[in-house]
Amino acid sequence: MKIAVLISGRGSNLQSLIDACSDDDFPVDISLVISNKADALGLKRASEVSIPTKVFNHKDFSTREEFDTAMSDAIEASGAEFICLAGFMRLLSDDFVKSWRDKLINIHPSLLPSFKGLHVHEQVIERGARFSGCTVHFVRSAMDEGPILAQAVVPVLPDDTADTLGARVLEQEHIIYPLALRLIAEGKVRVSGERAIIDGHKTPNISLTNPEK
Ligand code: GRF
């Protein structure tokens, strides 16, 4: 399966996908990385392994729809049939989300549907949650909504800062994003209503950090 990855910054999740794809057994190739920021570190990570990159600065477009159409055209031209958002900090238009329905996934650093939006780790600590984690989900029009593909859970420790908690969560992000992508590429995922159902798993919406068990 050929994919495009959309980023805005550091690109550590992109790196986890690049690393996974470097394994011959992993059924995915990255055909394009798009960033809306020219200085995104993720662009360098892609170039280092000769993955084509494109920058679309949202400020160069008068509407969100025009920006999204330009990205969609580039994604299709690259041959990609599936999109992974990896720290892409722009909201997508309804048309874009609809035209890539069930072919567009995101990773979010909380246990959705709790703690949507920005400053997630701060929110988690402020509310005194005992556990946090991360979620890979199909994208729907509403922010951080959509059928859940994979989640991983981490403890929130009493002396955690947003940075220490974020680092603990990020480690799990790098495990579950490639895992969720592999399940899709292997044709093991179907969407039924608002649930993503994974073949062979009776309870798909739990941590799948070890899919063999
Ligand atoms: C990650 O925490 C991801 O969950 C969120 O944005 C962050 C991106 O980090 N959507 P990186 O650019 O992948 O390092």
Tab-separated table of C-alpha atoms in Angstrom, residues 68-202:
chain	number	residue	atom	x	y	z
A	68	ASP	CA	-6.650	20.863	0.672
A	69	THR	CA	-7.270	20.418	-3.059
A	70	ALA	CA	-3.618	21.175	-3.818
A	71	MET	CA	-2.562	18.558	-1.281
A	72	SER	CA	-5.084	16.011	-2.552
A	73	ASP	CA	-3.870	16.458	-6.134
A	74	ALA	CA	-0.235	15.981	-5.095
A	75	ILE	CA	-1.112	12.902	-3.038
A	76	GLU	CA	-2.972	11.307	-5.941
A	77	ALA	CA	-0.169	12.199	-8.367
A	78	SER	CA	2.323	10.443	-6.073
A	79	GLY	CA	0.322	7.230	-6.381
A	80	ALA	CA	-0.599	7.204	-2.697
A	81	GLU	CA	-3.943	5.637	-1.897
A	82	PHE	CA	-3.894	6.248	1.843
A	83	ILE	CA	-2.929	9.140	4.148
A	84	CYS	CA	-1.365	9.206	7.612
A	85	LEU	CA	-1.504	12.433	9.587
A	86	ALA	CA	1.532	12.624	11.847
A	87	GLY	CA	1.522	15.843	13.814
A	88	PHE	CA	-0.173	17.765	10.984
A	89	MET	CA	-1.416	20.942	12.670
A	90	ARG	CA	-4.096	22.075	10.204
A	91	LEU	CA	-7.793	21.261	10.299
A	92	LEU	CA	-8.919	19.567	7.086
A	93	SER	CA	-11.987	20.623	5.101
A	94	ASP	CA	-15.106	18.460	5.048
A	95	ASP	CA	-14.563	17.758	1.356
A	96	PHE	CA	-11.035	16.473	1.942
A	97	VAL	CA	-12.144	14.278	4.844
A	98	LYS	CA	-15.075	12.920	2.843
A	99	SER	CA	-13.056	12.180	-0.268
A	100	TRP	CA	-10.461	10.263	1.784
A	101	ARG	CA	-13.005	8.602	4.090
A	102	ASP	CA	-11.547	5.455	5.696
A	103	LYS	CA	-8.293	6.171	3.868
A	104	LEU	CA	-7.125	8.797	6.337
A	105	ILE	CA	-5.817	8.126	9.842
A	106	ASN	CA	-4.351	10.213	12.639
A	107	ILE	CA	-2.434	9.691	15.846
A	108	HIS	CA	-3.475	11.644	18.924
A	109	PRO	CA	-1.578	11.677	22.249
A	110	SER	CA	-4.491	10.787	24.545
A	111	LEU	CA	-6.952	7.998	25.123
A	112	LEU	CA	-9.733	9.292	22.888
A	113	PRO	CA	-12.491	10.270	23.247
A	114	SER	CA	-10.953	11.945	26.322
A	115	PHE	CA	-8.647	14.960	26.044
A	116	LYS	CA	-9.112	16.110	22.471
A	117	GLY	CA	-7.428	19.167	21.019
A	118	LEU	CA	-4.178	20.860	21.971
A	119	HIS	CA	-2.050	20.845	25.165
A	120	VAL	CA	-3.242	17.340	25.871
A	121	HIS	CA	-0.680	16.385	28.513
A	122	GLU	CA	-1.321	19.598	30.454
A	123	GLN	CA	-5.048	18.820	30.400
A	124	VAL	CA	-4.458	15.254	31.618
A	125	ILE	CA	-2.256	16.412	34.522
A	126	GLU	CA	-4.638	19.244	35.465
A	127	ARG	CA	-7.546	16.820	35.676
A	128	GLY	CA	-5.585	14.344	37.764
A	129	ALA	CA	-6.172	11.451	35.377
A	130	ARG	CA	-4.301	8.318	36.526
A	131	PHE	CA	-3.781	6.958	33.027
A	132	SER	CA	-3.159	8.448	29.638
A	133	GLY	CA	-1.989	7.058	26.332
A	134	CYS	CA	-2.410	7.452	22.617
A	135	THR	CA	-4.906	6.581	19.924
A	136	VAL	CA	-4.718	5.843	16.212
A	137	HIS	CA	-8.080	6.576	14.618
A	138	PHE	CA	-9.767	7.101	11.292
A	139	VAL	CA	-10.380	10.787	10.652
A	140	ARG	CA	-13.863	12.282	10.573
A	141	SER	CA	-14.880	15.912	10.132
A	142	ALA	CA	-14.944	16.736	13.844
A	143	MET	CA	-11.483	17.149	15.396
A	144	ASP	CA	-10.032	14.025	17.040
A	145	GLU	CA	-13.166	12.017	16.222
A	146	GLY	CA	-13.431	8.754	14.340
A	147	PRO	CA	-13.293	4.970	14.647
A	148	ILE	CA	-10.477	3.828	16.941
A	149	LEU	CA	-7.880	1.483	15.443
A	150	ALA	CA	-5.364	1.072	18.242
A	151	GLN	CA	-4.628	2.471	21.663
A	152	ALA	CA	-1.843	2.141	24.205
A	153	VAL	CA	-2.064	3.094	27.868
A	154	VAL	CA	0.583	4.626	30.133
A	155	PRO	CA	0.409	5.618	33.829
A	156	VAL	CA	0.369	9.268	34.857
A	157	LEU	CA	2.880	9.576	37.711
A	158	PRO	CA	2.403	12.025	40.603
A	159	ASP	CA	5.442	14.136	39.697
A	160	ASP	CA	4.845	14.116	35.941
A	161	THR	CA	5.204	17.289	33.915
A	162	ALA	CA	3.696	17.647	30.453
A	163	ASP	CA	7.178	16.846	29.111
A	164	THR	CA	7.760	13.649	31.087
A	165	LEU	CA	4.247	12.378	30.401
A	166	GLY	CA	4.527	13.386	26.743
A	167	ALA	CA	7.759	11.429	26.370
A	168	ARG	CA	6.164	8.319	27.921
A	169	VAL	CA	3.182	8.593	25.576
A	170	LEU	CA	5.358	9.292	22.515
A	171	GLU	CA	7.259	6.060	23.025
A	172	GLN	CA	3.949	4.199	22.681
A	173	GLU	CA	2.880	6.309	19.688
A	174	HIS	CA	5.913	5.013	17.830
A	175	ILE	CA	4.777	1.446	18.485
A	176	ILE	CA	1.065	1.665	17.709
A	177	TYR	CA	1.167	3.848	14.577
A	178	PRO	CA	3.110	1.340	12.455
A	179	LEU	CA	1.054	-1.460	13.992
A	180	ALA	CA	-2.277	0.130	13.036
A	181	LEU	CA	-0.987	0.866	9.544
A	182	ARG	CA	0.116	-2.725	9.065
A	183	LEU	CA	-3.333	-4.004	10.075
A	184	ILE	CA	-4.923	-1.756	7.448
A	185	ALA	CA	-2.422	-2.638	4.730
A	186	GLU	CA	-2.993	-6.326	5.399
A	187	GLY	CA	-6.725	-5.813	4.873
A	188	LYS	CA	-7.551	-6.776	8.442
A	189	VAL	CA	-9.618	-3.693	9.282
A	190	ARG	CA	-13.203	-2.894	8.412
A	191	VAL	CA	-15.300	0.013	9.583
A	192	SER	CA	-18.778	-0.698	10.881
A	193	GLY	CA	-20.677	2.369	12.018
A	194	GLU	CA	-18.310	4.211	14.302
A	195	ARG	CA	-16.201	1.143	15.124
A	196	ALA	CA	-13.109	-0.154	13.426
A	197	ILE	CA	-13.233	-3.920	13.599
A	198	ILE	CA	-10.007	-5.870	13.358
A	199	ASP	CA	-10.088	-9.448	12.094
A	200	GLY	CA	-9.141	-11.944	14.731
A	201	HIS	CA	-9.582	-9.527	17.636
A	202	LYS	CA	-12.816	-9.746	19.568
